[in-house]
Each structure stands twice: as structure tokens, then as C-alpha cells.
mmCIF file of C-alpha atoms and ligand atoms in Angstrom:
data_model
loop_
_atom_site.group_PDB
_atom_site.id
_atom_site.type_symbol
_atom_site.label_atom_id
_atom_site.label_comp_id
_atom_site.label_asym_id
_atom_site.label_seq_id
_atom_site.Cartn_x
_atom_site.Cartn_y
_atom_site.Cartn_z
ATOM 1 C CA MET A 1 -155.344 15.833 -14.754
ATOM 2 C CA ALA A 2 -158.049 14.144 -16.796
ATOM 3 C CA ILE A 3 -157.992 10.399 -17.342
ATOM 4 C CA ASP A 4 -157.595 10.451 -21.106
ATOM 5 C CA LEU A 5 -158.792 7.273 -22.818
ATOM 6 C CA ARG A 6 -159.439 8.806 -26.252
ATOM 7 C CA SER A 7 -156.326 7.261 -27.785
ATOM 8 C CA ASP A 8 -152.849 5.978 -26.974
ATOM 9 C CA THR A 9 -151.538 8.940 -28.975
ATOM 10 C CA VAL A 10 -152.163 11.102 -25.895
ATOM 11 C CA SER A 11 -149.466 9.256 -23.914
ATOM 12 C CA HIS A 12 -146.681 11.491 -22.616
ATOM 13 C CA PRO A 13 -142.944 10.682 -22.808
ATOM 14 C CA SER A 14 -141.521 8.907 -19.756
ATOM 15 C CA PRO A 15 -138.996 10.621 -17.453
ATOM 16 C CA ALA A 16 -136.262 8.409 -18.954
ATOM 17 C CA MET A 17 -137.256 9.595 -22.423
ATOM 18 C CA ARG A 18 -137.080 13.233 -21.392
ATOM 19 C CA ARG A 19 -133.618 12.676 -19.913
ATOM 20 C CA ALA A 20 -132.432 10.862 -23.040
ATOM 21 C CA MET A 21 -133.834 13.620 -25.248
ATOM 22 C CA ALA A 22 -132.086 16.321 -23.218
ATOM 23 C CA SER A 23 -128.691 14.649 -23.468
ATOM 24 C CA ALA A 24 -128.942 13.145 -26.975
ATOM 25 C CA VAL A 25 -125.879 13.353 -29.192
ATOM 26 C CA VAL A 26 -127.130 14.834 -32.452
ATOM 27 C CA GLY A 27 -126.014 15.697 -35.970
ATOM 28 C CA ASP A 28 -127.726 16.740 -39.180
ATOM 29 C CA ASP A 29 -129.773 13.745 -40.293
ATOM 30 C CA GLY A 30 -130.193 15.416 -43.703
ATOM 31 C CA PHE A 31 -126.457 14.709 -44.142
ATOM 32 C CA GLY A 32 -126.953 11.266 -42.590
ATOM 33 C CA ASP A 33 -124.837 12.094 -39.582
ATOM 34 C CA ASP A 34 -127.100 12.043 -36.579
ATOM 35 C CA PRO A 35 -125.698 9.106 -34.574
ATOM 36 C CA THR A 36 -128.794 8.789 -32.372
ATOM 37 C CA VAL A 37 -131.111 8.518 -35.381
ATOM 38 C CA GLN A 38 -128.764 5.959 -36.916
ATOM 39 C CA ARG A 39 -128.783 3.942 -33.708
ATOM 40 C CA LEU A 40 -132.584 3.959 -33.586
ATOM 41 C CA GLU A 41 -132.840 2.928 -37.238
ATOM 42 C CA VAL A 42 -130.507 -0.034 -36.696
ATOM 43 C CA MET A 43 -132.290 -1.018 -33.493
ATOM 44 C CA ALA A 44 -135.768 -0.856 -35.067
ATOM 45 C CA ALA A 45 -134.632 -2.972 -38.012
ATOM 46 C CA GLN A 46 -133.119 -5.555 -35.673
ATOM 47 C CA ARG A 47 -136.213 -5.765 -33.489
ATOM 48 C CA LEU A 48 -138.304 -6.565 -36.554
ATOM 49 C CA GLY A 49 -135.723 -8.774 -38.229
ATOM 50 C CA LYS A 50 -135.209 -6.512 -41.249
ATOM 51 C CA GLU A 51 -132.017 -5.088 -42.768
ATOM 52 C CA ALA A 52 -132.612 -1.380 -42.376
ATOM 53 C CA GLY A 53 -134.886 1.238 -40.837
ATOM 54 C CA LEU A 54 -135.985 4.786 -41.548
ATOM 55 C CA PHE A 55 -137.159 7.330 -38.963
ATOM 56 C CA VAL A 56 -140.195 9.328 -40.095
ATOM 57 C CA SER A 57 -142.450 11.800 -38.359
ATOM 58 C CA SER A 58 -145.720 9.857 -38.262
ATOM 59 C CA GLY A 59 -147.427 6.586 -39.092
ATOM 60 C CA THR A 60 -149.284 8.254 -41.942
ATOM 61 C CA MET A 61 -145.979 9.445 -43.397
ATOM 62 C CA GLY A 62 -144.481 5.973 -42.905
ATOM 63 C CA ASN A 63 -147.298 4.246 -44.758
ATOM 64 C CA LEU A 64 -147.244 6.893 -47.509
ATOM 65 C CA ILE A 65 -143.485 6.621 -48.046
ATOM 66 C CA ALA A 66 -143.692 2.819 -48.066
ATOM 67 C CA LEU A 67 -146.472 2.998 -50.635
ATOM 68 C CA LEU A 68 -144.606 5.518 -52.808
ATOM 69 C CA THR A 69 -141.512 3.331 -52.681
ATOM 70 C CA HIS A 70 -143.362 0.117 -53.553
ATOM 71 C CA THR A 71 -145.467 1.514 -56.413
ATOM 72 C CA GLU A 72 -145.502 3.480 -59.669
ATOM 73 C CA ARG A 73 -148.205 5.892 -60.794
ATOM 74 C CA GLY A 74 -151.255 3.912 -62.016
ATOM 75 C CA ASP A 75 -150.496 0.784 -59.995
ATOM 76 C CA GLU A 76 -153.024 -0.969 -57.828
ATOM 77 C CA VAL A 77 -152.720 -1.791 -54.116
ATOM 78 C CA ILE A 78 -154.832 -4.421 -52.340
ATOM 79 C CA ALA A 79 -155.861 -3.577 -48.768
ATOM 80 C CA GLY A 80 -158.602 -4.329 -46.253
ATOM 81 C CA GLU A 81 -161.659 -2.091 -46.468
ATOM 82 C CA GLN A 82 -161.440 -1.288 -42.730
ATOM 83 C CA CYS A 83 -157.748 -0.458 -42.723
ATOM 84 C CA HIS A 84 -156.282 2.873 -41.659
ATOM 85 C CA ILE A 85 -154.617 3.412 -45.048
ATOM 86 C CA VAL A 86 -158.032 3.291 -46.752
ATOM 87 C CA LEU A 87 -160.084 5.046 -44.077
ATOM 88 C CA ALA A 88 -157.914 7.622 -42.401
ATOM 89 C CA GLU A 89 -154.896 8.720 -44.434
ATOM 90 C CA VAL A 90 -156.566 11.454 -46.506
ATOM 91 C CA ALA A 91 -156.316 9.308 -49.666
ATOM 92 C CA GLY A 92 -152.603 10.135 -49.800
ATOM 93 C CA SER A 93 -152.085 7.006 -51.875
ATOM 94 C CA ALA A 94 -154.347 8.500 -54.578
ATOM 95 C CA ALA A 95 -153.445 12.167 -54.193
ATOM 96 C CA LEU A 96 -149.680 11.767 -53.925
ATOM 97 C CA GLY A 97 -148.996 8.196 -55.054
ATOM 98 C CA ARG A 98 -151.505 8.175 -57.920
ATOM 99 C CA VAL A 99 -152.311 4.563 -57.173
ATOM 100 C CA GLN A 100 -155.687 2.868 -56.971
ATOM 101 C CA LEU A 101 -156.676 1.042 -53.791
ATOM 102 C CA ARG A 102 -158.607 -2.179 -54.260
ATOM 103 C CA THR A 103 -160.316 -3.310 -51.065
ATOM 104 C CA VAL A 104 -161.102 -6.714 -49.622
ATOM 105 C CA PRO A 105 -163.589 -7.136 -46.737
ATOM 106 C CA ASN A 106 -161.852 -7.605 -43.396
ATOM 107 C CA GLY A 107 -162.740 -10.609 -41.279
ATOM 108 C CA PRO A 108 -164.000 -9.860 -37.756
ATOM 109 C CA ARG A 109 -160.403 -9.757 -36.496
ATOM 110 C CA GLY A 110 -159.110 -7.734 -39.412
ATOM 111 C CA ALA A 111 -157.631 -10.633 -41.374
ATOM 112 C CA LEU A 112 -158.008 -10.821 -45.152
ATOM 113 C CA ASP A 113 -159.223 -13.931 -46.938
ATOM 114 C CA SER A 114 -156.339 -15.109 -49.110
ATOM 115 C CA GLY A 115 -158.695 -16.393 -51.824
ATOM 116 C CA ARG A 116 -160.283 -12.968 -52.173
ATOM 117 C CA VAL A 117 -156.868 -11.334 -52.277
ATOM 118 C CA ARG A 118 -155.686 -13.783 -54.945
ATOM 119 C CA ALA A 119 -158.822 -13.104 -56.996
ATOM 120 C CA LEU A 120 -157.989 -9.386 -57.117
ATOM 121 C CA ILE A 121 -154.423 -9.798 -58.345
ATOM 122 C CA ARG A 122 -154.290 -8.541 -61.929
ATOM 123 C CA PRO A 123 -153.108 -10.804 -64.701
ATOM 124 C CA GLU A 124 -150.975 -9.358 -67.474
ATOM 125 C CA ASN A 125 -153.349 -7.457 -69.793
ATOM 126 C CA VAL A 126 -153.001 -4.134 -71.556
ATOM 127 C CA HIS A 127 -156.256 -2.971 -69.938
ATOM 128 C CA PHE A 128 -155.238 -3.691 -66.377
ATOM 129 C CA PRO A 129 -153.196 -1.838 -63.807
ATOM 130 C CA ARG A 130 -150.316 -3.724 -62.241
ATOM 131 C CA THR A 131 -150.940 -5.086 -58.735
ATOM 132 C CA ALA A 132 -147.924 -3.649 -56.963
ATOM 133 C CA LEU A 133 -148.544 -4.140 -53.248
ATOM 134 C CA ILE A 134 -150.649 -5.973 -50.676
ATOM 135 C CA CYS A 135 -151.220 -4.361 -47.253
ATOM 136 C CA LEU A 136 -152.192 -5.874 -43.907
ATOM 137 C CA GLU A 137 -152.786 -4.082 -40.604
ATOM 138 C CA ASN A 138 -151.722 -5.496 -37.206
ATOM 139 C CA THR A 139 -153.030 -4.865 -34.593
ATOM 140 C CA HIS A 140 -156.198 -4.047 -36.476
ATOM 141 C CA ASN A 141 -157.406 -0.714 -35.146
ATOM 142 C CA ARG A 142 -161.013 -0.871 -36.383
ATOM 143 C CA CYS A 143 -161.418 -4.584 -35.675
ATOM 144 C CA ASN A 144 -161.243 -4.304 -31.881
ATOM 145 C CA GLY A 145 -157.472 -3.918 -31.892
ATOM 146 C CA ALA A 146 -157.187 -7.629 -32.706
ATOM 147 C CA ALA A 147 -153.664 -9.045 -32.754
ATOM 148 C CA LEU A 148 -153.296 -11.155 -35.880
ATOM 149 C CA SER A 149 -151.035 -14.167 -35.536
ATOM 150 C CA ARG A 150 -148.374 -15.088 -38.042
ATOM 151 C CA ASP A 151 -150.589 -18.056 -39.008
ATOM 152 C CA GLU A 152 -153.529 -15.757 -39.729
ATOM 153 C CA MET A 153 -151.383 -13.565 -41.980
ATOM 154 C CA ALA A 154 -149.518 -16.472 -43.608
ATOM 155 C CA PRO A 155 -152.082 -17.354 -46.323
ATOM 156 C CA VAL A 156 -152.052 -13.767 -47.646
ATOM 157 C CA ALA A 157 -148.258 -13.684 -47.376
ATOM 158 C CA ALA A 158 -148.124 -16.908 -49.414
ATOM 159 C CA VAL A 159 -150.409 -15.451 -52.104
ATOM 160 C CA ALA A 160 -148.201 -12.347 -52.258
ATOM 161 C CA ARG A 161 -145.028 -14.410 -52.501
ATOM 162 C CA GLU A 162 -146.436 -16.708 -55.225
ATOM 163 C CA ALA A 163 -147.434 -13.664 -57.259
ATOM 164 C CA GLY A 164 -144.140 -11.860 -56.622
ATOM 165 C CA ILE A 165 -145.976 -8.936 -54.985
ATOM 166 C CA PRO A 166 -144.480 -7.290 -51.902
ATOM 167 C CA LEU A 167 -146.348 -7.338 -48.577
ATOM 168 C CA HIS A 168 -146.477 -4.248 -46.351
ATOM 169 C CA ILE A 169 -147.726 -4.390 -42.774
ATOM 170 C CA ASP A 170 -149.201 -1.263 -41.239
ATOM 171 C CA GLY A 171 -147.979 -2.239 -37.813
ATOM 172 C CA ALA A 172 -148.765 1.031 -36.059
ATOM 173 C CA ARG A 173 -149.194 -1.178 -32.963
ATOM 174 C CA ILE A 174 -147.110 -4.201 -34.004
ATOM 175 C CA PHE A 175 -145.485 -4.429 -30.564
ATOM 176 C CA ASN A 176 -148.941 -4.637 -28.956
ATOM 177 C CA ALA A 177 -149.650 -7.506 -31.366
ATOM 178 C CA ALA A 178 -146.433 -9.318 -30.428
ATOM 179 C CA VAL A 179 -146.830 -8.794 -26.676
ATOM 180 C CA ALA A 180 -150.483 -9.907 -26.746
ATOM 181 C CA GLN A 181 -149.421 -13.211 -28.316
ATOM 182 C CA GLY A 182 -146.160 -13.623 -26.444
ATOM 183 C CA VAL A 183 -144.221 -13.890 -29.696
ATOM 184 C CA HIS A 184 -141.114 -12.151 -30.957
ATOM 185 C CA PRO A 185 -142.032 -9.194 -33.207
ATOM 186 C CA ALA A 186 -139.478 -10.328 -35.817
ATOM 187 C CA ASP A 187 -141.219 -13.730 -36.073
ATOM 188 C CA LEU A 188 -144.591 -12.076 -36.396
ATOM 189 C CA VAL A 189 -143.525 -9.983 -39.414
ATOM 190 C CA ALA A 190 -141.044 -12.451 -40.914
ATOM 191 C CA GLU A 191 -143.070 -12.797 -44.106
ATOM 192 C CA ALA A 192 -143.563 -9.065 -44.667
ATOM 193 C CA ASP A 193 -141.263 -7.083 -46.951
ATOM 194 C CA THR A 194 -141.833 -3.833 -45.089
ATOM 195 C CA VAL A 195 -143.414 -2.738 -41.812
ATOM 196 C CA GLN A 196 -144.410 0.658 -40.478
ATOM 197 C CA PHE A 197 -144.770 1.059 -36.721
ATOM 198 C CA CYS A 198 -145.552 4.016 -34.464
ATOM 199 C CA LEU A 199 -143.296 5.108 -31.621
ATOM 200 C CA SER A 200 -145.815 7.753 -30.579
ATOM 201 C CA LYS A 201 -148.740 5.560 -29.503
ATOM 202 C CA GLY A 202 -148.486 2.899 -26.807
ATOM 203 C CA LEU A 203 -144.694 3.230 -26.845
ATOM 204 C CA ALA A 204 -145.183 6.770 -25.502
ATOM 205 C CA CYS A 205 -142.750 8.765 -27.653
ATOM 206 C CA PRO A 206 -143.777 12.350 -28.353
ATOM 207 C CA ILE A 207 -143.205 11.997 -32.116
ATOM 208 C CA GLY A 208 -142.141 9.401 -34.635
ATOM 209 C CA SER A 209 -142.646 6.237 -36.611
ATOM 210 C CA MET A 210 -140.307 3.756 -38.265
ATOM 211 C CA ILE A 211 -140.313 2.006 -41.613
ATOM 212 C CA VAL A 212 -138.242 -1.175 -41.788
ATOM 213 C CA GLY A 213 -137.372 -3.326 -44.788
ATOM 214 C CA SER A 214 -134.473 -4.377 -46.974
ATOM 215 C CA GLY A 215 -131.425 -2.152 -47.281
ATOM 216 C CA ASP A 216 -132.253 -1.402 -50.890
ATOM 217 C CA PHE A 217 -135.874 -0.544 -50.065
ATOM 218 C CA ILE A 218 -134.883 1.842 -47.281
ATOM 219 C CA ARG A 219 -132.304 3.556 -49.533
ATOM 220 C CA ARG A 220 -135.074 4.244 -52.049
ATOM 221 C CA ALA A 221 -137.540 5.213 -49.298
ATOM 222 C CA ARG A 222 -135.094 7.889 -48.086
ATOM 223 C CA ARG A 223 -135.573 9.743 -51.370
ATOM 224 C CA TYR A 224 -139.372 9.725 -50.912
ATOM 225 C CA ARG A 225 -139.007 10.910 -47.324
ATOM 226 C CA GLN A 226 -137.031 13.838 -48.717
ATOM 227 C CA MET A 227 -139.719 14.404 -51.386
ATOM 228 C CA VAL A 228 -142.555 14.693 -48.851
ATOM 229 C CA GLY A 229 -140.486 17.049 -46.717
ATOM 230 C CA GLY A 230 -139.922 14.455 -44.044
ATOM 231 C CA THR A 231 -136.162 14.701 -43.688
ATOM 232 C CA MET A 232 -135.373 16.333 -40.339
ATOM 233 C CA ARG A 233 -132.168 17.807 -38.930
ATOM 234 C CA GLN A 234 -131.068 17.215 -35.314
ATOM 235 C CA SER A 235 -133.800 14.599 -35.001
ATOM 236 C CA GLY A 236 -131.657 12.637 -32.572
ATOM 237 C CA VAL A 237 -133.559 14.515 -29.839
ATOM 238 C CA LEU A 238 -136.642 12.584 -31.006
ATOM 239 C CA ALA A 239 -134.842 9.346 -31.853
ATOM 240 C CA ALA A 240 -133.436 9.260 -28.306
ATOM 241 C CA ALA A 241 -136.981 8.776 -27.030
ATOM 242 C CA GLY A 242 -137.496 6.051 -29.644
ATOM 243 C CA ILE A 243 -134.513 4.114 -28.322
ATOM 244 C CA ILE A 244 -135.958 4.245 -24.795
ATOM 245 C CA ALA A 245 -139.300 3.128 -26.238
ATOM 246 C CA LEU A 246 -137.777 0.013 -27.760
ATOM 247 C CA GLU A 247 -135.651 -0.720 -24.696
ATOM 248 C CA GLU A 248 -138.121 -0.024 -21.900
ATOM 249 C CA MET A 249 -141.676 0.433 -23.133
ATOM 250 C CA VAL A 250 -142.457 -2.760 -25.048
ATOM 251 C CA GLY A 251 -142.755 -5.177 -22.117
ATOM 252 C CA ARG A 252 -145.140 -2.922 -20.231
ATOM 253 C CA LEU A 253 -147.730 -3.009 -23.052
ATOM 254 C CA ALA A 254 -149.118 -6.127 -21.329
ATOM 255 C CA GLU A 255 -150.268 -3.806 -18.543
ATOM 256 C CA ASP A 256 -152.257 -1.720 -21.053
ATOM 257 C CA HIS A 257 -153.880 -4.879 -22.383
ATOM 258 C CA ALA A 258 -154.863 -6.024 -18.880
ATOM 259 C CA ASN A 259 -156.255 -2.552 -18.163
ATOM 260 C CA ALA A 260 -158.287 -2.599 -21.387
ATOM 261 C CA ARG A 261 -159.794 -5.972 -20.466
ATOM 262 C CA ARG A 262 -160.584 -4.715 -16.954
ATOM 263 C CA LEU A 263 -162.225 -1.631 -18.446
ATOM 264 C CA ALA A 264 -164.189 -3.686 -20.979
ATOM 265 C CA HIS A 265 -165.520 -6.099 -18.350
ATOM 266 C CA GLY A 266 -166.482 -3.152 -16.145
ATOM 267 C CA LEU A 267 -168.284 -1.322 -18.942
ATOM 268 C CA ALA A 268 -170.150 -4.494 -19.921
ATOM 269 C CA SER A 269 -171.590 -4.680 -16.393
ATOM 270 C CA ILE A 270 -173.065 -1.156 -16.485
ATOM 271 C CA PRO A 271 -176.744 -0.924 -17.536
ATOM 272 C CA GLY A 272 -177.114 1.145 -20.711
ATOM 273 C CA LEU A 273 -173.562 0.435 -21.908
ATOM 274 C CA ALA A 274 -172.498 -2.474 -24.097
ATOM 275 C CA CYS A 275 -169.007 -3.800 -24.621
ATOM 276 C CA ASP A 276 -167.886 -7.199 -25.846
ATOM 277 C CA ALA A 277 -165.036 -7.793 -23.434
ATOM 278 C CA GLY A 278 -164.335 -11.187 -24.983
ATOM 279 C CA VAL A 279 -162.865 -9.645 -28.134
ATOM 280 C CA VAL A 280 -160.456 -7.283 -26.353
ATOM 281 C CA GLU A 281 -156.932 -8.558 -27.034
ATOM 282 C CA THR A 282 -154.807 -5.442 -26.814
ATOM 283 C CA ASN A 283 -155.265 -1.834 -25.687
ATOM 284 C CA ILE A 284 -158.305 -0.852 -27.786
ATOM 285 C CA LEU A 285 -161.928 -1.479 -26.933
ATOM 286 C CA TYR A 286 -165.144 -0.482 -28.660
ATOM 287 C CA TYR A 287 -168.349 0.137 -26.736
ATOM 288 C CA SER A 288 -171.788 1.523 -27.376
ATOM 289 C CA VAL A 289 -174.282 3.509 -25.351
ATOM 290 C CA SER A 290 -177.975 2.632 -25.449
ATOM 291 C CA GLY A 291 -179.103 4.418 -22.299
ATOM 292 C CA MET A 292 -178.520 7.925 -23.709
ATOM 293 C CA PRO A 293 -177.130 9.588 -26.828
ATOM 294 C CA ALA A 294 -173.396 8.844 -27.141
ATOM 295 C CA PRO A 295 -172.433 12.562 -27.180
ATOM 296 C CA ALA A 296 -174.310 13.057 -23.893
ATOM 297 C CA PHE A 297 -172.319 10.176 -22.400
ATOM 298 C CA THR A 298 -168.937 11.496 -23.536
ATOM 299 C CA ALA A 299 -169.804 15.030 -22.353
ATOM 300 C CA ALA A 300 -170.917 13.773 -18.935
ATOM 301 C CA MET A 301 -167.747 11.662 -18.656
ATOM 302 C CA GLU A 302 -165.651 14.690 -19.536
ATOM 303 C CA ALA A 303 -167.418 16.700 -16.819
ATOM 304 C CA ARG A 304 -166.204 13.983 -14.413
ATOM 305 C CA GLY A 305 -162.641 14.203 -15.680
ATOM 306 C CA VAL A 306 -162.644 11.200 -18.008
ATOM 307 C CA LEU A 307 -162.087 11.694 -21.743
ATOM 308 C CA VAL A 308 -163.394 8.905 -23.984
ATOM 309 C CA GLY A 309 -164.079 8.456 -27.689
ATOM 310 C CA GLY A 310 -167.660 8.224 -28.936
ATOM 311 C CA ASN A 311 -167.389 4.452 -29.381
ATOM 312 C CA ARG A 312 -163.815 3.652 -28.414
ATOM 313 C CA MET A 313 -161.509 3.730 -25.414
ATOM 314 C CA VAL A 314 -157.770 3.098 -25.509
ATOM 315 C CA THR A 315 -155.387 2.351 -22.640
ATOM 316 C CA HIS A 316 -151.757 3.446 -22.611
ATOM 317 C CA TYR A 317 -148.684 4.447 -20.608
ATOM 318 C CA GLY A 318 -149.808 6.812 -17.854
ATOM 319 C CA ILE A 319 -153.133 5.043 -17.284
ATOM 320 C CA SER A 320 -153.050 2.877 -14.160
ATOM 321 C CA GLU A 321 -155.390 0.214 -12.867
ATOM 322 C CA SER A 322 -156.807 2.735 -10.395
ATOM 323 C CA ASP A 323 -157.482 5.159 -13.270
ATOM 324 C CA ILE A 324 -159.503 2.372 -14.890
ATOM 325 C CA ASP A 325 -161.501 1.909 -11.708
ATOM 326 C CA GLU A 326 -162.074 5.666 -11.496
ATOM 327 C CA ALA A 327 -163.232 5.755 -15.107
ATOM 328 C CA LEU A 328 -165.640 2.900 -14.373
ATOM 329 C CA SER A 329 -167.043 4.692 -11.313
ATOM 330 C CA ALA A 330 -167.572 7.770 -13.476
ATOM 331 C CA ALA A 331 -169.352 5.694 -16.140
ATOM 332 C CA ARG A 332 -171.567 4.062 -13.509
ATOM 333 C CA ALA A 333 -172.453 7.448 -12.035
ATOM 334 C CA VAL A 334 -173.155 8.962 -15.461
ATOM 335 C CA MET A 335 -175.418 6.102 -16.497
ATOM 336 C CA SER A 336 -177.367 6.018 -13.242
ATOM 337 C CA ALA A 337 -177.856 9.809 -13.319
ATOM 338 C CA GLY A 338 -179.218 9.543 -16.855
ATOM 339 C CA VAL A 339 -179.529 12.410 -19.323
ATOM 340 C CA PRO A 340 -179.963 15.784 -17.637
ATOM 341 C CA ALA A 341 -183.438 17.224 -18.343
HETATM 342 C C1 PLP B 1 -152.428 5.734 -35.894
HETATM 343 C C2 PLP B 1 -152.380 4.812 -37.038
HETATM 344 C C3 PLP B 1 -151.694 5.160 -38.202
HETATM 345 C C4 PLP B 1 -151.142 6.551 -38.456
HETATM 346 O O1 PLP B 1 -150.229 6.996 -37.533
HETATM 347 P P1 PLP B 1 -150.100 8.590 -37.250
HETATM 348 O O2 PLP B 1 -148.824 8.657 -36.473
HETATM 349 O O3 PLP B 1 -151.307 8.987 -36.485
HETATM 350 O O4 PLP B 1 -149.996 9.267 -38.558
HETATM 351 C C5 PLP B 1 -151.605 4.217 -39.199
HETATM 352 N N1 PLP B 1 -152.178 3.003 -39.067
HETATM 353 C C6 PLP B 1 -152.841 2.635 -37.961
HETATM 354 C C7 PLP B 1 -153.419 1.272 -37.869
HETATM 355 C C8 PLP B 1 -152.984 3.533 -36.906
HETATM 356 O O5 PLP B 1 -153.675 3.175 -35.820
#
């Protein structure tokens, strides 16, 4: 099988997940009586120190439902210009939420400057939209997968609190962020009102994301999940994998981070490739090719059984240290062979 470093979304469920899925006790979650889904929702909320959780089918759906729940048509949302919500969620906030996104430049690690955020908050004026939500992303996908600390997020959280505006964290990889810093995930997101995280990336579930927040927020969010067609039936078969993810797959993320650093250092040593290994904190690394066109590099890697993104590689469950070494040998061979004539 190919060594697939395109994304952590390609990770396959673990044997324990498949067993749990096969034997899951299920009900109709549309009636609120799937006990496995309920268990996962309680567990997710507890892990992140919030009152309640909601199981949804994807991170994009989780962010969209959170946004719909936090805002009214015509509101404004402040977010980083490099964040996934702005760049890669099909403008769902505009198309379905009818809200306007107002962007702030991200710092090199994805953090937002609290002064710039404060400056964008709308005062009361008949001409102005209402600032209804502030969003942060952690880990920050586009900013080298950087794991923001609670201290780095705190100034923005303080601005949000002072202004009475809720704070949402797109924590697709929040457990990577917590593990990278050796902190408890609940401490990391203590100042956020709501968090979305993905079960289907480094945590290796086949499908699923969670939204967590207050009990009242999640009750309202359930109606929006229904509205976007996201209510599922015997979804305990999926939630069962989510429970295994939270119980067994969080600690091992450290392995993915070590593998990403190993990969980054290796790539940096290959002539014609560049990678700043010093900025790799979690399971995402960015690299560039100067020795040949990037598409030629990815095609030649694929021919050697290694799938990589055009400028990004991501480690995950199922990728071992020896896979990393194999990928590096392939990269070395590709670069020394050069572009085929
Ligand atoms: C992957 C990702 C999402 C969306 O999750 P999907 O499950 O792919 O819809 C949202 N935010 C960030 C930062 C992501 O990396």
C-alpha cells in the first residue's frame, strides 16, 4: 500500500474501532435515543470542559452549525485571513448563514493580534452590522500546523469577553495542539464558548466531528444540524469509533508529531527541497521544491509509492517511523534522478 502523506484525513480506523463499530448499541439519534452517540457527546464535552456536545458529520458542518447558532443574518464574524473557515468552507457562512466575514492577518503561528481584533468590533450604529462572533483556529492548518498556547489565545479571548462577543475555536486538530504542548485540552480551550474538533483526522475515525459548548448552545445547535440535513439515525456505529478515538488515539498523536519532525529534518537535508523543520510543532509540515517543478516531484514520488501534497505533508495513524524513512529515501532518489527528459 502507498505511504499516504497527503493528509491525516486518509487515516483508517483502528482494529479496536472496527470492533466497537460492529458491536455498537444503537438507536435512532433523530429521536435522541442512540445511547452510543449520547455517550460520545458527553465524553467529548467532558474532555473539553464544556457542558454538552453534538455529533456532526464533518468539521465543515461543525463550523457551519456553530456559526449559524452564534449569528443572525447580516451579522459580522471576525476571523483570521488564513483560517479554514475563510479559505476552504465554500463560503458557507455567506451562502447559508448570510453573515459577513471580516478578516484579520494571521501571525506566523496563526495567532490574531488582539488590538486588530478589537479595532474591527463594531460599535452601536445604525449603519453597522453587529459583530456576533470571533473565531480562532488551533492547530493552525495553514500556519505550519502551529499549536497555539492558551496564553497566545488569551488576549483575543479577553477582547471577546470585554465586548460580550462569543469565541469559537475551529479546533479540527485541538488534541494535536494539546498533546504538542503537554496541556489538558480543557485548559487550552477554557476561554472559548464553543469548539469544533474532527474525529476523522489524526484521531483516525472514518467519519465525524464534534461541537462542544454550553447546554443551551448545543440545544439550539441541534435545530441547525437538523436544518442542514445533518441529523443521522443509527449513528452509534460511527460514534463508537469516536469513543475509541478519545480513549485510545489522543496520546499517540505525539508519535505523529515526532514523525513529522523527522520527515521535516530529512527533507531539509535533500538538495533541491526546502523545509523549515524548526517550525514543525505537530503533524503538518510545509515544504517547497526548487530542483524541479512541484508537480513533477509529486508525480515521481507517487511512482515510488509515496503520496504527498504539492507543498504539504501530514503524518497520522498508520504512518510509522520506517514509513518516514522510506518516504525520505524516495525523495532523495527522486531529487537525485532529476526531471525525466
Ligand atoms: C479539516 C479542517 C476542517 C474541516 O473538516 P472536514 O471534516 O474536512 O469538513 C476545518 N478546519 C480545519 C482547520 C481543518 O483542518
